[in-house]
Amino acid sequence: MSDSSPVRTATFTYRLRRFFGSLAPHLVLAGYSVFALFPIFMILINSFKTRKAIFGAPFELPNAQTFSLIGYETVTKRANFAQYFINSTIVTIGALLLILLIGAMAAYALSEYRFPGNALLGLYLSIGIMIPIRLGTVGILRLMVGLNLVNTLAGLILVYIAQGLPLTIFILSQFMRQVPRELKDAARIDGASEYRIFMLVLPLVRPALGAIGIFTMIPIWNDLWFPLIISPSAKTATITLGVQQFLGQFVSDWNAVLSSLTLAMVPILIFYIVFSGQMIRSITAGAIK
Amino acid sequence: MSQAIRRKKVFPWHIVVFLAPAVIIYSVFMVFPLLNSLRLSFFGFTPDNKEFFVGFQNYVKLFTDSTYAPRFWGALKNNFVFFAIHMLVQNPIGLLLAALLAGGGRGRNFYRTILFMPTVLSVVIIGFIWQLILNPLWGVTEGLMKMVGLGSLFKPWLGLPESALIAVSLISVWQFVGIPMILFYAALIGIPEELIEAATVDGASRWHSFWHIKFPLILPTVGIVAILTFVGNFNAFDLIYTMKGANAGPEFSTDIMGTLFYRTFFGQQLQLGNPAMGATVAAMMFLIILTGVLIYMFLWQRRVTTYEL
Amino acid sequence: MRKYSIFALLLVVVMLLAACAPAATPAPAEEATQPPAAAEPTKAPEQPAQPAEEKVTLTIESWRNDDLTIWQDTIIPAFEAKHPNIHVVFAPTAPAEYNGVLNTKLEGGTAGDLITCRPFDASLKLFEKGYLAPLNDLPGMENFGDVAKSAWITDDGKTVFCVPMASVIHGFFYNKEAFDKLGLKPPETKAEFKAVLDAIKADGTYIPLGMGTADMWEAATMGFQNIGPNNWKGEEGRLALIKGTAKYTDEPYVKTWRELAAWRDYLPPGFEAVKYPDAQSLFTLGKAAIYPTGSWEIALFEQQATFEMGVFKPPVENKGDQCYISDHTDIALGMNAATKHPEEAKTFLSWVASKEFAELYSNALPGFFSLSNEPVTLKDPLAQEFVSWRGQCKSTIRNSYQILSRGEPNLENELWRVSAAVINGTMTPEQAAKEIQDGLDKWYKPK
């Protein structure tokens, strides 16, 4: 009896703490979400306004008076955005899948086997993230000329694989070291081949694969330099290159700038939203054991 | 155990099979072109484009010449500021967001999707967006600040030598905060439930359980994030180039190693590219980043024992 | 395992697609080069269907991406009508990337057949490296005088390597509506200029001068090189710098920076972060009354501004003083020494040297004045106004371009930096002069 009041207080503070404990994260997350989205939102709404309204009332949503599609008309008149989008998609997905496969194989070998020169090879495989990649541009271009890969998407994919491997191997081998040894040894005793064991390990590092997939994909999709050097032709241009050309041409035409920014943002955002579902699943799948 | 099994085999062909594709593509399309260009840092060029060996002269020039030395040391200093801002702002925010996301609750996937969005966009877009938003003429930021009564504090931050670097760094933080967030998140949700449950039953507060149970368990990821930030920051280029151009103005206040390299190697406007000095700058970037990676590999990684799932 | 089969399937599909892409391109790599923006959706699919029958494609490398539509719609069709066996593609790169991309492509051997030349030292270096072909015996070269050719000729004056295309003239645009409303007249002297600026500022409706310093080059090009020639007496001062008889620390140059520093009070708020396109918008939206710049803006401004515009030349000290204008040889076209189609490229270059091109170009791009000796009739009134100054004033070019930008530190880049800093108020005119002269002294020994 006598201890009922402290208990009540305890449940009260517990409830209070629980209330704030669940509300505070929401506030922080929602607040930061607004901060993350605000600039994107500003571009989006202003791309549908007249030039005067962009300057005069930047915060307002487009209304009957200020609504205008002039920017989109300017932009879509000349550019073949559909083709660029397909090119970007092929290059990005192609490079990404191969990076993950090849990178995971190498990362597995580095983290699993002890062989002479292991550490050195690991270091060698990370040189790529330590030197500005543009330094090698002339060499890469000459190589592409020699292989007759100029103005092809395959040439771009090869460069992006080479460019994406260091980071992928670097991060993946860290995660692969964390896979329990007993599991692999058990499989070995059962007589599984090393390749089979690799296939067993792969699902265990899915969260890492998902995360790496997303952030290897982004620089590839957004790269401007190599499309400009290796594949500038109309048939092989990527969407980032196409948008850049528009930004250059219409730099003082705010309507066109905002519309082409929107056209560049929207595909990758849709892409991301679609794939992030996949990514979430893979990450949470890793958590449920 | 596995050692014993492997020793029976004659030659570990599977290791070769696992490594070959990566090593070949990477060597041919990356390492060879890069090292072949890096070699230029020991060479000079005659007017008709013939190479000749000069030893360490280019390095001496980079450190002592009155044209190059101030730019090099300036860029190096700015780069450390750039890195420090990322470490002090980007990574703690990333950890906070990851912890809140991993804490569960409704809307977690929604937030996670939104929070990563800036990271998805190209620097061309990010650069443009933020210049528009901070643009003194468009007045979006000034307008917002006036609404909360801070209008007088508005300044053209991107154009002032004392604030431009900080402004650019924070924009970069805004864009890339998703990366540490995702890495921390993946690590946090990878922690076995039993460990957390055991601690919660003991009556440990969330705060306490985070710092004393979860954080030590994700220390390897903290290390990965730190070294990735270091590598990324010292190889950074695009955002500053997009927003401030290769001249990294005003007064070189936003000049980092990446912009210095680009300006020197490729030249711009009337300034012609100087491949030899450009390669020298790149070699210095390589040495700096390599030092960081070696410290990580041999000091941090050895100390922090990796836990197994 | 099912997951992996999906993975593998995707991989195969993508690789097939990637492998097909090159196969669908019948033409050799260089010939297929086109700027992405040049792709007209309707045209693109036709090309693979028609295998090139003796038809040669020439690609032009350029930094003038602003002019893409004019080349596509006006200039190239005019040429192709006369030469049906030659197809020309204008493939511009954004100005900021032009140097890096062009040099890389030249070294890698994938650059276009025709190369747009920047004036003086930058192109000379390309010629010395063997990337540009000599064009002495090109038919049509006789249409250009020595001044026109001076920007694209070897130091000994013997070899020309680019066909001069155009020069640009510096000056000030003003909003006529705003001037009428405030009862102002375009200023002729420096005192009048200041009075006009003060009057606009006092009225408060307009920003007196629409310019920013964020991109830095405006401060040097549209500021320093615009108003300076009146102080250093045009060619006289420019050549004296090259001869070494004048220095940037001399009064005419320091004075120019002092005048620039005085602009600060009339610039838009936050001008330190105002970029070139912002300033353009500011003027064409009617928010700024005066805009310091050059003739190259005519086309864009006429398209965007909703009010009547006028131009005035850089003000002189006293009424009736000899005036000097910057009439800068800015752009030319050269031939890639490694082109596979030298004959066709020369045919095109000869056409660029012709009167027809001069007329076409000067009128399609008002504000870019042909350097040809052939008289060209200009239709645009603002362009006429600019070009009329040639009769009243002595012409000169930007003083950092010839010979003085060959060394390190690069004079032109340094001028950008210090001129911006002087306007920002982070550097005094005297400091700026000293830094520029010290940098030049470091490597330049006048002969």
GROMACS .gro file of C-alpha atoms in nm, chain A:
model
  289
    1MET     CA    1   0.000   0.000   0.000
    2SER     CA    2   0.254   0.248   0.109
    3ASP     CA    3   0.457   0.202  -0.206
    4SER     CA    4   0.162   0.271  -0.439
    5SER     CA    5   0.238   0.639  -0.488
    6PRO     CA    6   0.598   0.599  -0.603
    7VAL     CA    7   0.476   0.338  -0.848
    8ARG     CA    8   0.214   0.575  -0.980
    9THR     CA    9   0.471   0.848  -1.024
   10ALA     CA   10   0.696   0.603  -1.197
   11THR     CA   11   0.427   0.502  -1.445
   12PHE     CA   12   0.345   0.869  -1.501
   13THR     CA   13   0.703   0.967  -1.577
   14TYR     CA   14   0.732   0.652  -1.779
   15ARG     CA   15   0.431   0.752  -1.983
   16LEU     CA   16   0.562   1.103  -2.019
   17ARG     CA   17   0.897   0.973  -2.128
   18ARG     CA   18   0.734   0.736  -2.366
   19PHE     CA   19   0.522   1.013  -2.509
   20PHE     CA   20   0.820   1.241  -2.569
   21GLY     CA   21   1.032   0.945  -2.655
   22SER     CA   22   0.809   0.868  -2.950
   23LEU     CA   23   0.723   1.227  -3.039
   24ALA     CA   24   1.069   1.381  -3.031
   25PRO     CA   25   1.213   1.148  -3.298
   26HIS     CA   26   0.916   1.232  -3.517
   27LEU     CA   27   0.973   1.602  -3.470
   28VAL     CA   28   1.341   1.577  -3.554
   29LEU     CA   29   1.285   1.350  -3.852
   30ALA     CA   30   0.997   1.553  -3.988
   31GLY     CA   31   1.189   1.877  -3.936
   32TYR     CA   32   1.489   1.746  -4.119
   33SER     CA   33   1.269   1.605  -4.393
   34VAL     CA   34   1.129   1.952  -4.456
   35PHE     CA   35   1.483   2.087  -4.468
   36ALA     CA   36   1.581   1.814  -4.716
   37LEU     CA   37   1.278   1.866  -4.936
   38PHE     CA   38   1.239   2.241  -4.928
   39PRO     CA   39   1.491   2.327  -5.200
   40ILE     CA   40   1.358   2.054  -5.428
   41PHE     CA   41   1.006   2.178  -5.367
   42MET     CA   42   1.102   2.536  -5.450
   43ILE     CA   43   1.244   2.434  -5.786
   44LEU     CA   44   0.942   2.223  -5.862
   45ILE     CA   45   0.676   2.486  -5.796
   46ASN     CA   46   0.864   2.769  -5.959
   47SER     CA   47   0.924   2.570  -6.274
   48PHE     CA   48   0.550   2.603  -6.341
   49LYS     CA   49   0.541   2.981  -6.309
   50THR     CA   50   0.591   3.279  -6.533
   51ARG     CA   51   0.924   3.455  -6.525
   52LYS     CA   52   0.787   3.756  -6.337
   53ALA     CA   53   0.619   3.536  -6.078
   54ILE     CA   54   0.938   3.339  -6.016
   55PHE     CA   55   1.100   3.660  -5.903
   56GLY     CA   56   0.799   3.836  -5.759
   57ALA     CA   57   0.648   3.561  -5.543
   58PRO     CA   58   0.888   3.269  -5.512
   59PHE     CA   59   0.702   3.100  -5.226
   60GLU     CA   60   0.360   3.095  -5.380
   61LEU     CA   61   0.220   2.793  -5.552
   62PRO     CA   62   0.146   2.852  -5.917
   63ASN     CA   63  -0.208   2.985  -5.963
   64ALA     CA   64  -0.426   3.067  -6.261
   65GLN     CA   65  -0.242   3.392  -6.318
   66THR     CA   66   0.112   3.277  -6.271
   67PHE     CA   67   0.090   2.926  -6.414
   68SER     CA   68   0.306   2.877  -6.721
   69LEU     CA   69   0.460   2.586  -6.905
   70ILE     CA   70   0.684   2.805  -7.117
   71GLY     CA   71   1.000   2.662  -6.962
   72TYR     CA   72   0.899   2.306  -7.045
   73GLU     CA   73   0.810   2.407  -7.398
   74THR     CA   74   1.155   2.558  -7.447
   75VAL     CA   75   1.325   2.254  -7.306
   76THR     CA   76   1.130   1.977  -7.475
   77LYS     CA   77   1.138   2.144  -7.815
   78ARG     CA   78   1.490   2.037  -7.890
   79ALA     CA   79   1.612   1.770  -7.654
   80ASN     CA   80   1.552   1.401  -7.688
   81PHE     CA   81   1.501   1.336  -7.322
   82ALA     CA   82   1.352   0.988  -7.368
   83GLN     CA   83   1.663   0.864  -7.549
   84TYR     CA   84   1.891   1.018  -7.287
   85PHE     CA   85   1.689   0.854  -7.014
   86ILE     CA   86   1.722   0.511  -7.175
   87ASN     CA   87   2.096   0.561  -7.219
   88SER     CA   88   2.139   0.665  -6.857
   89THR     CA   89   1.936   0.369  -6.740
   90ILE     CA   90   2.134   0.114  -6.942
   91VAL     CA   91   2.466   0.256  -6.830
   92THR     CA   92   2.368   0.286  -6.466
   93ILE     CA   93   2.202  -0.052  -6.424
   94GLY     CA   94   2.464  -0.232  -6.631
   95ALA     CA   95   2.755  -0.084  -6.442
   96LEU     CA   96   2.581  -0.127  -6.108
   97LEU     CA   97   2.504  -0.497  -6.145
   98LEU     CA   98   2.852  -0.577  -6.266
   99ILE     CA   99   3.014  -0.369  -5.993
  100LEU     CA  100   2.815  -0.552  -5.726
  101LEU     CA  101   2.892  -0.895  -5.871
  102ILE     CA  102   3.258  -0.843  -5.949
  103GLY     CA  103   3.312  -0.631  -5.639
  104ALA     CA  104   3.150  -0.885  -5.409
  105MET     CA  105   3.367  -1.164  -5.553
  106ALA     CA  106   3.684  -0.966  -5.496
  107ALA     CA  107   3.575  -0.848  -5.152
  108TYR     CA  108   3.497  -1.206  -5.056
  109ALA     CA  109   3.838  -1.328  -5.165
  110LEU     CA  110   4.011  -1.048  -4.975
  111SER     CA  111   3.819  -1.094  -4.654
  112GLU     CA  112   3.797  -1.474  -4.655
  113TYR     CA  113   4.133  -1.607  -4.762
  114ARG     CA  114   4.470  -1.542  -4.617
  115PHE     CA  115   4.722  -1.541  -4.896
  116PRO     CA  116   5.051  -1.361  -4.948
  117GLY     CA  117   5.000  -1.002  -5.055
  118ASN     CA  118   4.640  -0.988  -4.935
  119ALA     CA  119   4.677  -0.654  -4.757
  120LEU     CA  120   4.881  -0.513  -5.040
  121LEU     CA  121   4.620  -0.614  -5.295
  122GLY     CA  122   4.352  -0.454  -5.079
  123LEU     CA  123   4.550  -0.135  -5.080
  124TYR     CA  124   4.607  -0.161  -5.454
  125LEU     CA  125   4.234  -0.197  -5.510
  126SER     CA  126   4.169   0.124  -5.323
  127ILE     CA  127   4.416   0.343  -5.513
  128GLY     CA  128   4.125   0.437  -5.735
  129ILE     CA  129   3.956   0.644  -5.468
  130MET     CA  130   4.273   0.828  -5.378
  131ILE     CA  131   4.358   0.993  -5.709
  132PRO     CA  132   4.134   1.238  -5.893
  133ILE     CA  133   3.992   1.019  -6.166
  134ARG     CA  134   4.008   1.297  -6.424
  135LEU     CA  135   4.385   1.270  -6.414
  136GLY     CA  136   4.359   0.953  -6.618
  137THR     CA  137   4.114   1.094  -6.872
  138VAL     CA  138   4.352   1.111  -7.166
  139GLY     CA  139   4.476   0.757  -7.102
  140ILE     CA  140   4.122   0.625  -7.072
  141LEU     CA  141   4.016   0.800  -7.390
  142ARG     CA  142   4.313   0.659  -7.582
  143LEU     CA  143   4.223   0.314  -7.454
  144MET     CA  144   3.866   0.359  -7.573
  145VAL     CA  145   3.986   0.473  -7.914
  146GLY     CA  146   4.209   0.166  -7.934
  147LEU     CA  147   3.924  -0.066  -7.838
  148ASN     CA  148   3.686   0.115  -8.074
  149LEU     CA  149   3.457   0.194  -7.783
  150VAL     CA  150   3.427   0.569  -7.834
  151ASN     CA  151   3.063   0.676  -7.847
  152THR     CA  152   2.937   0.347  -7.710
  153LEU     CA  153   2.759   0.278  -7.387
  154ALA     CA  154   2.982  -0.026  -7.328
  155GLY     CA  155   3.284   0.204  -7.304
  156LEU     CA  156   3.111   0.411  -7.039
  157ILE     CA  157   3.005   0.102  -6.847
  158LEU     CA  158   3.362  -0.028  -6.836
  159VAL     CA  159   3.494   0.301  -6.699
  160TYR     CA  160   3.222   0.316  -6.437
  161ILE     CA  161   3.289  -0.041  -6.327
  162ALA     CA  162   3.656   0.043  -6.282
  163GLN     CA  163   3.558   0.361  -6.101
  164GLY     CA  164   3.303   0.198  -5.873
  165LEU     CA  165   3.502  -0.111  -5.775
  166PRO     CA  166   3.740   0.043  -5.519
  167LEU     CA  167   3.468   0.178  -5.293
  168THR     CA  168   3.253  -0.132  -5.331
  169ILE     CA  169   3.538  -0.367  -5.246
  170PHE     CA  170   3.650  -0.143  -4.964
  171ILE     CA  171   3.311  -0.134  -4.794
  172LEU     CA  172   3.200  -0.486  -4.877
  173SER     CA  173   3.512  -0.651  -4.744
  174GLN     CA  174   3.455  -0.471  -4.414
  175PHE     CA  175   3.106  -0.620  -4.397
  176MET     CA  176   3.214  -0.964  -4.515
  177ARG     CA  177   3.464  -0.988  -4.230
  178GLN     CA  178   3.166  -0.973  -3.996
  179VAL     CA  179   3.004  -1.288  -4.135
  180PRO     CA  180   3.038  -1.569  -3.878
  181ARG     CA  181   3.317  -1.810  -3.957
  182GLU     CA  182   3.132  -2.113  -3.818
  183LEU     CA  183   2.877  -2.087  -4.094
  184LYS     CA  184   3.133  -2.109  -4.370
  185ASP     CA  185   3.334  -2.380  -4.199
  186ALA     CA  186   3.023  -2.586  -4.151
  187ALA     CA  187   2.954  -2.562  -4.521
  188ARG     CA  188   3.310  -2.657  -4.602
  189ILE     CA  189   3.284  -2.968  -4.386
  190ASP     CA  190   2.969  -3.053  -4.579
  191GLY     CA  191   3.188  -3.045  -4.887
  192ALA     CA  192   3.053  -2.726  -5.043
  193SER     CA  193   3.276  -2.565  -5.304
  194GLU     CA  194   3.422  -2.223  -5.237
  195TYR     CA  195   3.185  -2.077  -5.500
  196ARG     CA  196   2.889  -2.230  -5.322
  197ILE     CA  197   3.004  -2.077  -4.995
  198PHE     CA  198   3.032  -1.738  -5.164
  199MET     CA  199   2.670  -1.775  -5.271
  200LEU     CA  200   2.585  -1.851  -4.908
  201VAL     CA  201   2.764  -1.544  -4.782
  202LEU     CA  202   2.617  -1.305  -5.036
  203PRO     CA  203   2.263  -1.294  -4.888
  204LEU     CA  204   2.414  -1.227  -4.546
  205VAL     CA  205   2.563  -0.899  -4.658
  206ARG     CA  206   2.251  -0.785  -4.839
  207PRO     CA  207   2.208  -0.470  -4.629
  208ALA     CA  208   2.554  -0.361  -4.734
  209LEU     CA  209   2.489  -0.457  -5.095
  210GLY     CA  210   2.171  -0.249  -5.092
  211ALA     CA  211   2.342   0.054  -4.946
  212ILE     CA  212   2.642   0.028  -5.175
  213GLY     CA  213   2.414  -0.024  -5.472
  214ILE     CA  214   2.241   0.304  -5.406
  215PHE     CA  215   2.550   0.507  -5.364
  216THR     CA  216   2.745   0.357  -5.648
  217MET     CA  217   2.450   0.424  -5.871
  218ILE     CA  218   2.424   0.794  -5.792
  219PRO     CA  219   2.764   0.915  -5.914
  220ILE     CA  220   2.725   0.707  -6.229
  221TRP     CA  221   2.386   0.850  -6.308
  222ASN     CA  222   2.500   1.201  -6.231
  223ASP     CA  223   2.841   1.192  -6.397
  224LEU     CA  224   2.902   1.454  -6.658
  225TRP     CA  225   3.267   1.418  -6.738
  226PHE     CA  226   3.298   1.077  -6.898
  227PRO     CA  227   2.985   1.105  -7.112
  228LEU     CA  228   3.132   1.434  -7.235
  229ILE     CA  229   3.466   1.274  -7.321
  230ILE     CA  230   3.383   0.917  -7.415
  231SER     CA  231   3.030   0.923  -7.552
  232PRO     CA  232   2.913   1.271  -7.648
  233SER     CA  233   2.719   1.160  -7.955
  234ALA     CA  234   2.347   1.222  -7.969
  235LYS     CA  235   2.269   0.852  -7.956
  236THR     CA  236   2.480   0.781  -7.650
  237ALA     CA  237   2.438   1.099  -7.445
  238THR     CA  238   2.317   1.054  -7.088
  239ILE     CA  239   2.047   1.260  -6.928
  240THR     CA  240   2.291   1.452  -6.710
  241LEU     CA  241   2.486   1.556  -7.017
  242GLY     CA  242   2.168   1.660  -7.195
  243VAL     CA  243   2.055   1.869  -6.901
  244GLN     CA  244   2.394   2.029  -6.867
  245GLN     CA  245   2.381   2.138  -7.230
  246PHE     CA  246   2.049   2.301  -7.160
  247LEU     CA  247   2.169   2.475  -6.852
  248GLY     CA  248   2.453   2.616  -7.059
  249GLN     CA  249   2.230   2.739  -7.336
  250PHE     CA  250   1.949   2.887  -7.139
  251VAL     CA  251   2.138   2.990  -6.833
  252SER     CA  252   1.967   3.325  -6.811
  253ASP     CA  253   1.625   3.188  -6.902
  254TRP     CA  254   1.499   3.102  -6.557
  255ASN     CA  255   1.193   2.921  -6.682
  256ALA     CA  256   1.402   2.686  -6.893
  257VAL     CA  257   1.658   2.640  -6.616
  258LEU     CA  258   1.400   2.546  -6.357
  259SER     CA  259   1.217   2.316  -6.597
  260SER     CA  260   1.529   2.135  -6.708
  261LEU     CA  261   1.634   2.097  -6.345
  262THR     CA  262   1.295   1.945  -6.273
  263LEU     CA  263   1.323   1.715  -6.572
  264ALA     CA  264   1.664   1.602  -6.451
  265MET     CA  265   1.553   1.554  -6.092
  266VAL     CA  266   1.229   1.372  -6.141
  267PRO     CA  267   1.356   1.057  -6.317
  268ILE     CA  268   1.632   0.988  -6.067
  269LEU     CA  269   1.394   1.056  -5.778
  270ILE     CA  270   1.135   0.816  -5.918
  271PHE     CA  271   1.411   0.569  -5.984
  272TYR     CA  272   1.530   0.608  -5.630
  273ILE     CA  273   1.185   0.578  -5.475
  274VAL     CA  274   1.120   0.258  -5.669
  275PHE     CA  275   1.456   0.112  -5.578
  276SER     CA  276   1.451   0.231  -5.220
  277GLY     CA  277   1.161  -0.004  -5.154
  278GLN     CA  278   1.389  -0.282  -5.269
  279MET     CA  279   1.670  -0.141  -5.062
  280ILE     CA  280   1.462  -0.118  -4.747
  281ARG     CA  281   1.356  -0.476  -4.791
  282SER     CA  282   1.713  -0.589  -4.833
  283ILE     CA  283   1.831  -0.391  -4.535
  284THR     CA  284   1.557  -0.507  -4.303
  285ALA     CA  285   1.598  -0.861  -4.432
  286GLY     CA  286   1.950  -0.844  -4.299
  287ALA     CA  287   1.820  -0.739  -3.960
  288ILE     CA  288   1.575  -1.020  -3.915
  289LYS     CA  289   1.771  -1.325  -3.832
   0.00000   0.00000   0.00000
